[in-house]
PDB file of C-alpha atoms in Angstrom:
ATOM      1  CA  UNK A   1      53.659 -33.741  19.754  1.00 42.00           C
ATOM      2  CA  UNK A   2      50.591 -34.830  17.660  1.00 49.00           C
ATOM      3  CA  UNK A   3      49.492 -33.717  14.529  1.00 51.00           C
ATOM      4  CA  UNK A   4      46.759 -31.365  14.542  1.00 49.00           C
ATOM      5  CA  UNK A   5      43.766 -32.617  13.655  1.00 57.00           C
ATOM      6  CA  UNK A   6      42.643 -31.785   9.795  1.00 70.00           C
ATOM      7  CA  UNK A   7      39.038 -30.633  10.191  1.00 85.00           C
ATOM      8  CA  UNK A   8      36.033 -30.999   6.843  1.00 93.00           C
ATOM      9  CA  UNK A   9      35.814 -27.423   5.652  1.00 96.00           C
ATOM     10  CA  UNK A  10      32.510 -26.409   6.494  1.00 97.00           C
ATOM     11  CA  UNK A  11      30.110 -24.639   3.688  1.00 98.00           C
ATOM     12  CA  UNK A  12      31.284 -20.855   2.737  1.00 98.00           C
ATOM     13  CA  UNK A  13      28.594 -17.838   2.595  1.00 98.00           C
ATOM     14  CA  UNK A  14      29.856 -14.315   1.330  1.00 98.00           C
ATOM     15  CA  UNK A  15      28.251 -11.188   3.012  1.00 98.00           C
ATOM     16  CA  UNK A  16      28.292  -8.225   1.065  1.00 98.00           C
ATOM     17  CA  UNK A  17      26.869  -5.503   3.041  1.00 97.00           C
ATOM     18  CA  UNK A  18      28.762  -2.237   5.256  1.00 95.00           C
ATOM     19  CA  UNK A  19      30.566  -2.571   8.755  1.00 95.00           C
ATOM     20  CA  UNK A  20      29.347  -1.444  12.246  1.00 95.00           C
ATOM     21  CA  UNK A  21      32.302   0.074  14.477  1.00 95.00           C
ATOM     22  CA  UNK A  22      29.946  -1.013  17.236  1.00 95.00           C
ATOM     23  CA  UNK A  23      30.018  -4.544  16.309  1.00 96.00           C
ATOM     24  CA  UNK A  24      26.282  -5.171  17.068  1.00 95.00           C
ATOM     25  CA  UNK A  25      25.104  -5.295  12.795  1.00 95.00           C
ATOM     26  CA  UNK A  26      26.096  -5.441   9.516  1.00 95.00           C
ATOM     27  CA  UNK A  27      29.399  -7.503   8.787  1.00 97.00           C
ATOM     28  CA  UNK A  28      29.659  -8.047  12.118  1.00 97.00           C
ATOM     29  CA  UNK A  29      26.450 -10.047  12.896  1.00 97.00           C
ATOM     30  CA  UNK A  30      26.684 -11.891   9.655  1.00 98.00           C
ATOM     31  CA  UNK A  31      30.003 -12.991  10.453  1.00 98.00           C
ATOM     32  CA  UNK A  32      28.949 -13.977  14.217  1.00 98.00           C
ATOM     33  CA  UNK A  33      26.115 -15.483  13.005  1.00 98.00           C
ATOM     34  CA  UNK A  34      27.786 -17.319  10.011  1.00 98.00           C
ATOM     35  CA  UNK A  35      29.860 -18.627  12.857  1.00 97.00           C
ATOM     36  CA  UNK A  36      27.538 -19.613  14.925  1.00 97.00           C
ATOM     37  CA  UNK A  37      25.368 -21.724  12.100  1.00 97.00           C
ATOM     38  CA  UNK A  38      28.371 -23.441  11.389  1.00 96.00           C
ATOM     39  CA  UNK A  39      29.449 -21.962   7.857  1.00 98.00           C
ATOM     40  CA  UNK A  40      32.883 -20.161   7.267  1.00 98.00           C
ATOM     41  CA  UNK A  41      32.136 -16.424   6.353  1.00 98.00           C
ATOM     42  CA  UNK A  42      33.784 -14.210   3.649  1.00 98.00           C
ATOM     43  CA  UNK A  43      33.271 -10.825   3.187  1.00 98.00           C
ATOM     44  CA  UNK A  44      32.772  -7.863   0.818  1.00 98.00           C
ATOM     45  CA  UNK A  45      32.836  -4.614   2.170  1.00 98.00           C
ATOM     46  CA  UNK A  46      30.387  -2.338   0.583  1.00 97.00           C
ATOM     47  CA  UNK A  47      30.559   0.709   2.599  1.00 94.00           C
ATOM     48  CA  UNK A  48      32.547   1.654   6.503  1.00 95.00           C
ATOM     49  CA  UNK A  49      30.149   3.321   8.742  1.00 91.00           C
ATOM     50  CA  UNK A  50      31.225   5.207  12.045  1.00 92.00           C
ATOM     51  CA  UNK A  51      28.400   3.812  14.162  1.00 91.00           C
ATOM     52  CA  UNK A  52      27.530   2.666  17.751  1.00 92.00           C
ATOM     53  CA  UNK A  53      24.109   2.180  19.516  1.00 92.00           C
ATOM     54  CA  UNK A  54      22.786   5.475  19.270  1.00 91.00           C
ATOM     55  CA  UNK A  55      23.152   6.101  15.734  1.00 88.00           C
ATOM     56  CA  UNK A  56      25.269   6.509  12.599  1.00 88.00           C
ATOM     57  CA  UNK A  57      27.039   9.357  12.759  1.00 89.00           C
ATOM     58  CA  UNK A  58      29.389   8.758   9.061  1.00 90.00           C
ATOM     59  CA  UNK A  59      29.391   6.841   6.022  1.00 91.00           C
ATOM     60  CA  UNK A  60      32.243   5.837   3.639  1.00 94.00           C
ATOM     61  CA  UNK A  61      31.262   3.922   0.507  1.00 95.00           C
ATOM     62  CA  UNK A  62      34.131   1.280  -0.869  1.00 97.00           C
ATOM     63  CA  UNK A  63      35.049   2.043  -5.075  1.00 98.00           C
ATOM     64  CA  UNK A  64      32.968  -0.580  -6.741  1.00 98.00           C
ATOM     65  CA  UNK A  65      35.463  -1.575  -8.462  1.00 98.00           C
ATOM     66  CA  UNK A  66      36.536  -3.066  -5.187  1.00 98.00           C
ATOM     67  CA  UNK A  67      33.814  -4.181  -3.905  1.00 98.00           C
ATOM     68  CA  UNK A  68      33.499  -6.149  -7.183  1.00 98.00           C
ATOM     69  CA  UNK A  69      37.058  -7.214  -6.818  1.00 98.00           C
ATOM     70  CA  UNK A  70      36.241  -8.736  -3.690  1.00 98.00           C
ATOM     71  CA  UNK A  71      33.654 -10.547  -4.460  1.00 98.00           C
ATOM     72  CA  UNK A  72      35.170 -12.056  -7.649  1.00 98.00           C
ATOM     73  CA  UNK A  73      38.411 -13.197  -5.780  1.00 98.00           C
ATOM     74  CA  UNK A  74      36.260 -14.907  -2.693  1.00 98.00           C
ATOM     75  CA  UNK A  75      33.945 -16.946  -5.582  1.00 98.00           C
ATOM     76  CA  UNK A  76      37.645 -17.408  -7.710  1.00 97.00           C
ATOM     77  CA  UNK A  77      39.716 -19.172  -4.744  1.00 98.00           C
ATOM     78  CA  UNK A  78      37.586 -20.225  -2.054  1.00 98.00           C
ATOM     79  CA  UNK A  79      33.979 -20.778  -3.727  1.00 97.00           C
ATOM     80  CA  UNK A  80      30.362 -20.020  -2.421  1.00 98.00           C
ATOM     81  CA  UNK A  81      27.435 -22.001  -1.185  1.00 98.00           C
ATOM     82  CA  UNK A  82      25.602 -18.960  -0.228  1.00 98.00           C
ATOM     83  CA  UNK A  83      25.985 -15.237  -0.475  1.00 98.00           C
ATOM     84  CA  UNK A  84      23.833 -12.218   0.730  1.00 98.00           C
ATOM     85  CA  UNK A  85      23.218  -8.773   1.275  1.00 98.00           C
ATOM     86  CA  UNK A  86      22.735  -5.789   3.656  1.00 97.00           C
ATOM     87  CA  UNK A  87      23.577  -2.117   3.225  1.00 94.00           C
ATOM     88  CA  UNK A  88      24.311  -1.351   0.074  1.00 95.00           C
ATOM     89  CA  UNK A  89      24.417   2.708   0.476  1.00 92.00           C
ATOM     90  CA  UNK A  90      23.284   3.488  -3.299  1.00 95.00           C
ATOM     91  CA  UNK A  91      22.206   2.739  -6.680  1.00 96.00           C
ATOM     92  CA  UNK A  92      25.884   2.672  -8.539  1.00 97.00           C
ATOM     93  CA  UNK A  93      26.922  -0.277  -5.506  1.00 97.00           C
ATOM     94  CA  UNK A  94      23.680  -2.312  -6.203  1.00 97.00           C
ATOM     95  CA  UNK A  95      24.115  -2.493  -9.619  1.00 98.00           C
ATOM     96  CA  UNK A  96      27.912  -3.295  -9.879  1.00 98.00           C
ATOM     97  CA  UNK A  97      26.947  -6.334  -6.766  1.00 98.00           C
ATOM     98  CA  UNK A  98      24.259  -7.512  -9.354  1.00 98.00           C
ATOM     99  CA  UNK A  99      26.751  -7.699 -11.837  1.00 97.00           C
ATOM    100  CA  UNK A 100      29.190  -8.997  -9.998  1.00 98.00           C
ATOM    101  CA  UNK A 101      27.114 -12.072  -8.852  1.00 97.00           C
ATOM    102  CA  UNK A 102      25.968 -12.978 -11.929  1.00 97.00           C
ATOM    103  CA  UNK A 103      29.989 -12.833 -12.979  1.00 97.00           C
ATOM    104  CA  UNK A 104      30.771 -14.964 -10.430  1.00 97.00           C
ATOM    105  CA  UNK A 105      27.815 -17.770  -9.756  1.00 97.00           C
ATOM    106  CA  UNK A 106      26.053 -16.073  -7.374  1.00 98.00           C
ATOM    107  CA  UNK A 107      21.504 -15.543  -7.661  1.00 97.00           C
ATOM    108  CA  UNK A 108      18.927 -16.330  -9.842  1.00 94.00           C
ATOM    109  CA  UNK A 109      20.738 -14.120 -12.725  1.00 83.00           C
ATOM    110  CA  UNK A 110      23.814 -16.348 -13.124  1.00 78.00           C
ATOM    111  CA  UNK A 111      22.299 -18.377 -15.481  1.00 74.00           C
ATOM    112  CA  UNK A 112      23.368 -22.218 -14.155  1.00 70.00           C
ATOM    113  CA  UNK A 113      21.384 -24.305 -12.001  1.00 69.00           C
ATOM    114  CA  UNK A 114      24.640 -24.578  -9.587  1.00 77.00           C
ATOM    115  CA  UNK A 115      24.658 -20.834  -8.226  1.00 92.00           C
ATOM    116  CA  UNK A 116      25.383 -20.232  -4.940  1.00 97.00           C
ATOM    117  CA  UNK A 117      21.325 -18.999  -3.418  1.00 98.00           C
ATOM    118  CA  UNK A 118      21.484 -15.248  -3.257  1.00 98.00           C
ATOM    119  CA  UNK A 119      19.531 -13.440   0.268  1.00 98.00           C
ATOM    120  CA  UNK A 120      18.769 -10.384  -0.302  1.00 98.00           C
ATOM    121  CA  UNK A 121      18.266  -7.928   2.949  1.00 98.00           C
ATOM    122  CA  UNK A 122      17.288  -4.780   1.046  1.00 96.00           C
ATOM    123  CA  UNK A 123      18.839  -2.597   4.409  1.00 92.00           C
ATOM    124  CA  UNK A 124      16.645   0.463   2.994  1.00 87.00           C
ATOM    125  CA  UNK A 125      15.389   2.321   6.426  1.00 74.00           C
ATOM    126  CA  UNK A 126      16.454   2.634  10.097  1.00 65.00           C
ATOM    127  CA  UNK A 127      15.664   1.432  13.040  1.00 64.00           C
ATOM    128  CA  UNK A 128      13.223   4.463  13.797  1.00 56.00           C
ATOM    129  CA  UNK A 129      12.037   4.343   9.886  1.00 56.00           C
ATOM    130  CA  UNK A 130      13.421   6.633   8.401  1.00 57.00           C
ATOM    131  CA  UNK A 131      14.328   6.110   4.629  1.00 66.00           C
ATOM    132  CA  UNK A 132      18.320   5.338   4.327  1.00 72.00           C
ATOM    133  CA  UNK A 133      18.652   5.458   0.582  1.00 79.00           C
ATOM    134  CA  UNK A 134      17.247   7.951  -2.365  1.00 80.00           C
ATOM    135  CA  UNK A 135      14.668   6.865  -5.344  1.00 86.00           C
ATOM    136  CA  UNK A 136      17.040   5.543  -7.568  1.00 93.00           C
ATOM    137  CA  UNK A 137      18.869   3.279  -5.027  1.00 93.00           C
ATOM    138  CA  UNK A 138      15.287   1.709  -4.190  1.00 95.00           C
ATOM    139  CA  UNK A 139      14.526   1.304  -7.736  1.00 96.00           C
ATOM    140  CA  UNK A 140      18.082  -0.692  -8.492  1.00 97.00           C
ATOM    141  CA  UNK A 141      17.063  -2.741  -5.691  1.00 96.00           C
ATOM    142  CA  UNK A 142      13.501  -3.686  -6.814  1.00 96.00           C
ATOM    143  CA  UNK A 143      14.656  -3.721 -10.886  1.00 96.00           C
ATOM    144  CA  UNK A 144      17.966  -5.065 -10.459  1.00 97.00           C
ATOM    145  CA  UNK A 145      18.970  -7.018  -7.446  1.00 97.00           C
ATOM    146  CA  UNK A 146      15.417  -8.453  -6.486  1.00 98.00           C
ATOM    147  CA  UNK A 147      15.121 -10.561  -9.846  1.00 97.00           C
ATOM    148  CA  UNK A 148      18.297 -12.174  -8.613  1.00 97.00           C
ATOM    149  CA  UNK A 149      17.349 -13.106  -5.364  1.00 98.00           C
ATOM    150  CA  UNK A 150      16.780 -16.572  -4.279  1.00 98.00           C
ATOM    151  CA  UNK A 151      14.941 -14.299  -1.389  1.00 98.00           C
ATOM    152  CA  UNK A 152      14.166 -11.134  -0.364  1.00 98.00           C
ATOM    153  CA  UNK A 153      13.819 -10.423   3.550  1.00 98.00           C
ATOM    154  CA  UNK A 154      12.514  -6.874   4.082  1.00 95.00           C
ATOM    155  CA  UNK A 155      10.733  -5.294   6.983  1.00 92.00           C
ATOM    156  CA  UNK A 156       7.457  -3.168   7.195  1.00 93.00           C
ATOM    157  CA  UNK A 157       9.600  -0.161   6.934  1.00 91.00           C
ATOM    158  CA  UNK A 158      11.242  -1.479   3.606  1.00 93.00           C
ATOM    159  CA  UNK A 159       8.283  -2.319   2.308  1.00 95.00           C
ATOM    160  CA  UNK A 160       6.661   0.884   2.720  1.00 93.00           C
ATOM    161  CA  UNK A 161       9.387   2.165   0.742  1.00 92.00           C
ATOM    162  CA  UNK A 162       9.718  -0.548  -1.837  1.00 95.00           C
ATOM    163  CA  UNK A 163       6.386  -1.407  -2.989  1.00 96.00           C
ATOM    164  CA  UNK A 164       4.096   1.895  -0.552  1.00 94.00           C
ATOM    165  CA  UNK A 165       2.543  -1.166   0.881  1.00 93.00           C
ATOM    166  CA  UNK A 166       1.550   0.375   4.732  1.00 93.00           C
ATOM    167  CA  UNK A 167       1.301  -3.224   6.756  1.00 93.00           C
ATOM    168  CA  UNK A 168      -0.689  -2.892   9.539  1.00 91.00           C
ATOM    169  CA  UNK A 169      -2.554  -6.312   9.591  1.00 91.00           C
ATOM    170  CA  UNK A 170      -2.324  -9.674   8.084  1.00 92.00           C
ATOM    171  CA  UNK A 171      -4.208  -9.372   5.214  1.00 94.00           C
ATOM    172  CA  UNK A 172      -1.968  -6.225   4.326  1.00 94.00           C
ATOM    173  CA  UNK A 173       1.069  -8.348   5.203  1.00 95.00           C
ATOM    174  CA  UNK A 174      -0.336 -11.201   2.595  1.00 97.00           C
ATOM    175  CA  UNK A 175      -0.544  -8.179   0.327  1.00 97.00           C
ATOM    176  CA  UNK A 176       2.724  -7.045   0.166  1.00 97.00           C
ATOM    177  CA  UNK A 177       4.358 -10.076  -0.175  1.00 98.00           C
ATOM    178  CA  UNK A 178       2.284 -10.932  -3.474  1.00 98.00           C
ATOM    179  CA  UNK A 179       3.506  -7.087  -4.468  1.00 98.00           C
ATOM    180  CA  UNK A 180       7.351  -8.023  -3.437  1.00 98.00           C
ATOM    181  CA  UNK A 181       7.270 -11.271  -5.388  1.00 98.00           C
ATOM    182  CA  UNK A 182       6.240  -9.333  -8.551  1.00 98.00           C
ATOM    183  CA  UNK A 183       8.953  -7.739  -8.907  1.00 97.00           C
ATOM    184  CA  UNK A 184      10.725 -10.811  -9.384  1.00 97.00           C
ATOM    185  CA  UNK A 185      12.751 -12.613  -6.645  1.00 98.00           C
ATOM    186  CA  UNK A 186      12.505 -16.294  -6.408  1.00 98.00           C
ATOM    187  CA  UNK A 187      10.122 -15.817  -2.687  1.00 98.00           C
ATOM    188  CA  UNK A 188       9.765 -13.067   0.183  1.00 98.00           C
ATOM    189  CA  UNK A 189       9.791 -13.046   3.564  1.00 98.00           C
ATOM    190  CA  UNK A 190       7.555 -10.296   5.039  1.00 97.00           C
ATOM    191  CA  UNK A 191       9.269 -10.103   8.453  1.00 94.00           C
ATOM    192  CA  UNK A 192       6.264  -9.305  11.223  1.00 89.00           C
ATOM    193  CA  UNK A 193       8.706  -7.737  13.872  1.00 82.00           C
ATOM    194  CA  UNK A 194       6.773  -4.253  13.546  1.00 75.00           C
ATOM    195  CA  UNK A 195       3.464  -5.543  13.044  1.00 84.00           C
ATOM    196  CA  UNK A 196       0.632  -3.826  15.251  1.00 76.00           C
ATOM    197  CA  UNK A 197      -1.937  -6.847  15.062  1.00 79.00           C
ATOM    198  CA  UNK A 198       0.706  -8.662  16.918  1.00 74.00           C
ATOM    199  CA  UNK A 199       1.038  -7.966  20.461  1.00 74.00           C
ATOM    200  CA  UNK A 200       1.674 -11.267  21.886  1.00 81.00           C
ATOM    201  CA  UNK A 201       3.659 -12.626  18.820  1.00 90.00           C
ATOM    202  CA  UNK A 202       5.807 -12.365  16.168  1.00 92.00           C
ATOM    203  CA  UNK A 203       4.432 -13.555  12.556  1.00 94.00           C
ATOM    204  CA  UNK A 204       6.560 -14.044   9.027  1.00 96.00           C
ATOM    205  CA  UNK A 205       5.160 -14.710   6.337  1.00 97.00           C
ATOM    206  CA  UNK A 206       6.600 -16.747   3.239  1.00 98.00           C
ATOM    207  CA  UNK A 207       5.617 -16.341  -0.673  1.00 98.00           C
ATOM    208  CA  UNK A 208       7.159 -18.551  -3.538  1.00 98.00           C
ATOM    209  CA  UNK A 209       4.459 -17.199  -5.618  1.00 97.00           C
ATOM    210  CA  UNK A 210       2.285 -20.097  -5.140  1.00 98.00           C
ATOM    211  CA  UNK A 211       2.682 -20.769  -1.429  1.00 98.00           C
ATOM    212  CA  UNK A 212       2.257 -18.870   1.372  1.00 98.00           C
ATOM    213  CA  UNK A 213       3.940 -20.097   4.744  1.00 98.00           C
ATOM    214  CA  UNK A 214       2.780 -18.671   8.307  1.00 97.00           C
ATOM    215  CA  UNK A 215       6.078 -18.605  10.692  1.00 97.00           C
ATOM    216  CA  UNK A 216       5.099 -17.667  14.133  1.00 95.00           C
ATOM    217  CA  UNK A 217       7.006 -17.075  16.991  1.00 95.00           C
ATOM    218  CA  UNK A 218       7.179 -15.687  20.418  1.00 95.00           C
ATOM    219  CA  UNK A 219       7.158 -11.516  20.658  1.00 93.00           C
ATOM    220  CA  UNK A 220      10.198 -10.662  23.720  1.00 94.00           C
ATOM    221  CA  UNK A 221       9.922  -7.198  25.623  1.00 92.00           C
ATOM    222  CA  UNK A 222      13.077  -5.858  24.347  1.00 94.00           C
ATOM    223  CA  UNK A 223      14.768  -2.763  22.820  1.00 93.00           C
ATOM    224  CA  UNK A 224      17.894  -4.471  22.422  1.00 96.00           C
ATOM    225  CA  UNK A 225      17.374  -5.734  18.823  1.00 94.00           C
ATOM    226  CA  UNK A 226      19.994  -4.106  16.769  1.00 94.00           C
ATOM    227  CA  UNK A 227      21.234  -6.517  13.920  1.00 95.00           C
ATOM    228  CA  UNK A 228      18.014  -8.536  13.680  1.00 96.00           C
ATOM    229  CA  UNK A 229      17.613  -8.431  10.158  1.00 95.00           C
ATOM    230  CA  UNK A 230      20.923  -8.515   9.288  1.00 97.00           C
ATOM    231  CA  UNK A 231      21.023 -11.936  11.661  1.00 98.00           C
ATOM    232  CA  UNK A 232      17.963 -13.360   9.986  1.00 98.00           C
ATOM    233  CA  UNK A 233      19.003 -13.342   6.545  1.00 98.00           C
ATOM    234  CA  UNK A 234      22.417 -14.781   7.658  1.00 98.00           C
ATOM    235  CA  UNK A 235      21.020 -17.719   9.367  1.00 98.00           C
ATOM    236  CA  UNK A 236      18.785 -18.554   6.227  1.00 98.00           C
ATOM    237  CA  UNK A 237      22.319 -17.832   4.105  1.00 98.00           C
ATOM    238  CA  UNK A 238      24.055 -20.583   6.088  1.00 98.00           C
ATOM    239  CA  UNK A 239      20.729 -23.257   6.172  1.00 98.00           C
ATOM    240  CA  UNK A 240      20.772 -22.636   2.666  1.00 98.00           C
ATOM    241  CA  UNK A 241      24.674 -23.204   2.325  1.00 98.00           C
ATOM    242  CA  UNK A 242      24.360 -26.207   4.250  1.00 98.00           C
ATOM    243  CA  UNK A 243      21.904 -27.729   1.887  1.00 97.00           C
ATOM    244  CA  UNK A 244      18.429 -27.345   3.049  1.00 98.00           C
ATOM    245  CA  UNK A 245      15.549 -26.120   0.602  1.00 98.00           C
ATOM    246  CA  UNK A 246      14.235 -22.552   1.183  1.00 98.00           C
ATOM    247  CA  UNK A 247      11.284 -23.364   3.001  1.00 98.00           C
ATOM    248  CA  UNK A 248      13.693 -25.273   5.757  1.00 98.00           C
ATOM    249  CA  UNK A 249      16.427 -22.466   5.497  1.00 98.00           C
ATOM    250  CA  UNK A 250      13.828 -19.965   6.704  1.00 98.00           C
ATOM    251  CA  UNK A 251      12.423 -22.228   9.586  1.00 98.00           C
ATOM    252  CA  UNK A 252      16.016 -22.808  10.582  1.00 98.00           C
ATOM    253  CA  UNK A 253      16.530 -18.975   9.889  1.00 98.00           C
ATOM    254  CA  UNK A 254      13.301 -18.072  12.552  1.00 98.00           C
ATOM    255  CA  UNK A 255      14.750 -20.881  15.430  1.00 98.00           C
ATOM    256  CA  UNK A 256      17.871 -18.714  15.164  1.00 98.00           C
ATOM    257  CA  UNK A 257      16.876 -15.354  15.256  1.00 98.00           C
ATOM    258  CA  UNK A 258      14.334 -16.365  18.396  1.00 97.00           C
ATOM    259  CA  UNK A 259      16.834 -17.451  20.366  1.00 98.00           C
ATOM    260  CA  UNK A 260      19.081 -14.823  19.281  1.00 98.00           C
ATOM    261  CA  UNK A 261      16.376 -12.210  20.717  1.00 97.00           C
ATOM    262  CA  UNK A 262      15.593 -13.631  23.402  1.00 97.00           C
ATOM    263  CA  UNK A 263      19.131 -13.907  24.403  1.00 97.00           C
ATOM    264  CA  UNK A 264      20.119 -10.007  23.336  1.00 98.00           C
ATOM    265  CA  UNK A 265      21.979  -8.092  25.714  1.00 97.00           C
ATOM    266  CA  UNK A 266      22.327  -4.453  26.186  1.00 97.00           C
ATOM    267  CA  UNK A 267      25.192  -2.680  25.069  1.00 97.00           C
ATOM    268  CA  UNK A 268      26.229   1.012  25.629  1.00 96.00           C
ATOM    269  CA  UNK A 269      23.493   3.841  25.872  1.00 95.00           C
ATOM    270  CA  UNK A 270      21.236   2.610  23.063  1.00 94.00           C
ATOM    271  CA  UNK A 271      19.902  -0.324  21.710  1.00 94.00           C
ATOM    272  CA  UNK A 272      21.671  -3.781  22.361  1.00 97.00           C
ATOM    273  CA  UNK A 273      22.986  -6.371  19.650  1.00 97.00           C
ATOM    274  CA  UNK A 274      20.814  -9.545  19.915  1.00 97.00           C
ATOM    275  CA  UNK A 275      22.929 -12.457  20.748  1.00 97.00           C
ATOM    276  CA  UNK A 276      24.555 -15.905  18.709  1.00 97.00           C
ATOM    277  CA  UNK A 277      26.171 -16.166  22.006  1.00 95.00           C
ATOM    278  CA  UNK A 278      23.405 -19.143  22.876  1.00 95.00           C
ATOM    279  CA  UNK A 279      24.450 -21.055  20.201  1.00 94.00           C
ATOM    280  CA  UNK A 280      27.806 -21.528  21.391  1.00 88.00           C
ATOM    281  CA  UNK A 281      29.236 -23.660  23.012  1.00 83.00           C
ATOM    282  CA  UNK A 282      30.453 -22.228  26.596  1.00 86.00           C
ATOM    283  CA  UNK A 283      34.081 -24.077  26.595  1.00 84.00           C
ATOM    284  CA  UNK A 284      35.602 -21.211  28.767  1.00 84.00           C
ATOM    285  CA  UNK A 285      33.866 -22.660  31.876  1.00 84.00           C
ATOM    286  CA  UNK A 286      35.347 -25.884  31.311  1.00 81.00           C
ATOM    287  CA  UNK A 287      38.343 -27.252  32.651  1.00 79.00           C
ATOM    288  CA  UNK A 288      41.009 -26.819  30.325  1.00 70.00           C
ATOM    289  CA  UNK A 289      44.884 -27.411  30.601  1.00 62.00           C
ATOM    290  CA  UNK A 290      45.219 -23.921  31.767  1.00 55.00           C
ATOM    291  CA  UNK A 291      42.839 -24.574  34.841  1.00 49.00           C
ATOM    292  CA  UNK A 292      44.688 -28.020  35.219  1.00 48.00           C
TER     293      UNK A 292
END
């Protein structure tokens, strides 16, 4: 019998964000998206939810001591290229993740030009809106965590809540991104999912604090978008584990997440995951030694 075949190990990205039971965000679609961008995926479990397409219907937040733990033990033995965020439930977890990445090598606050880029997907309303996380949680995030971030990828929702920035056109969307960027993270990405001005596309905008970048892309007639943002930032995670410069990262971040919409599926009686499945390579409909 031959030896298997010892493969390059591929660039490592840590998400530290909650589950989904219903496998269509959170850990989940980092993890299928790390896969599918060709970076091996750790995790740090922040909080469990007990979720499926409707809605959330519980929430169990992890010890930070754990959460901590985790992420400490990932940088320790198997080392980071990348890392980001999602759901962070509430002010105590933000703070001990800040901590803990600047412990470890991890964002802007580590203090070496080697640390691993730090995303920053400041999960802070639902789907519908609605605020997920009280005052002080949303000022850890912009104090705390967003002077740490190699990027910060929020939605019109978040933004609302982050910086009461109500983006309804482009000039408001240029707007908030110079308010984002002052409170400190290395650039933003004001995502233009939920923007009214566009009805035939689908505009993000990018702000270093000298540069702004236009990203456009094609607007799909679909309610089967669950995970999106949590897919976004994870694609720009693995470009930027993989070595390209932010502005490349977030191109290869928007070719993702467009193909990942337009290929979403639905999924019980709510709203569908989108889809890494494109990006995969369909080897089950190949002959194999089992169909031999």
């Amino acid at each position: 019998m031959a030896e298997p075949t010892v493969g390059t190990t591929p660039p490592r990205v840590l998400t530290i964000a909650g589950t989904d039971s219903g496998g269509g965000a959170g850990i989940p679609a980092d993890l299928r998206t790390f896969a599918a961008c060709g970076v091996h995926g750790c995790v740090a479990v922040c909080a469990v939810t007990v979720q499926n397409t409707v809605g959330v219907t519980g929430v169990h937040t992890i010890p930070v001591e754990t959460i901590a733990g985790q992420i400490a033990t990932v940088a320790g033995d198997i080392g980071l290229q990348a890392a980001k965020t999602g759901m962070l439930a509430n002010a105590e977890i933000i703070e001990a993740v800040a901590a803990a990445c600047d412990d470890n090598g991890i964002g802007r606050g580590a203090g070496t030009d080697r640390a691993a880029p730090l995303v920053v997907d400041p999960v802070a309303a639902s789907m519908h809106g609605d605020p997920l996380l009280a005052t002080e949680a949303l000022d850890a995030y912009r104090h705390t965590l967003f002077p740490r971030a190699t990027l910060v990828t929020p939605n019109l929702d978040e933004i609302r809540l982050l910086v009461e920035h109500d983006v309804h056109d482009r000039a408001a969307q240029y707007a908030a991104a110079k308010a984002l960027h002052a409170l400190g993270p290395g650039a933003v990405l004001v995502k233009g999912g939920h923007l009214a001005e566009d009805t035939d596309g689908c505009l993000d905008l990018l702000f270093d604090g000298e540069t702004f970048v236009e990203l456009p892309g094609p607007r799909f007639d679909t309610g089967n978008t669950h995970g999106g943002g949590d897919s976004l930032a994870a694609s720009i995670a693995s470009g930027l584990a993989r070595g390209l410069d932010l502005e490349e990262a977030v191109r290869f971040g928007k070719r993702y997440i467009v193909e990942a919409v337009r290929h979403s599926y639905p999924l019980g009686a709510g709203h569908g995951p989108v889809s890494p499945l494109w990006a995969v390579r369909p080897w089950w409909d190949e002959p194999g030694p089992a169909a031999r």
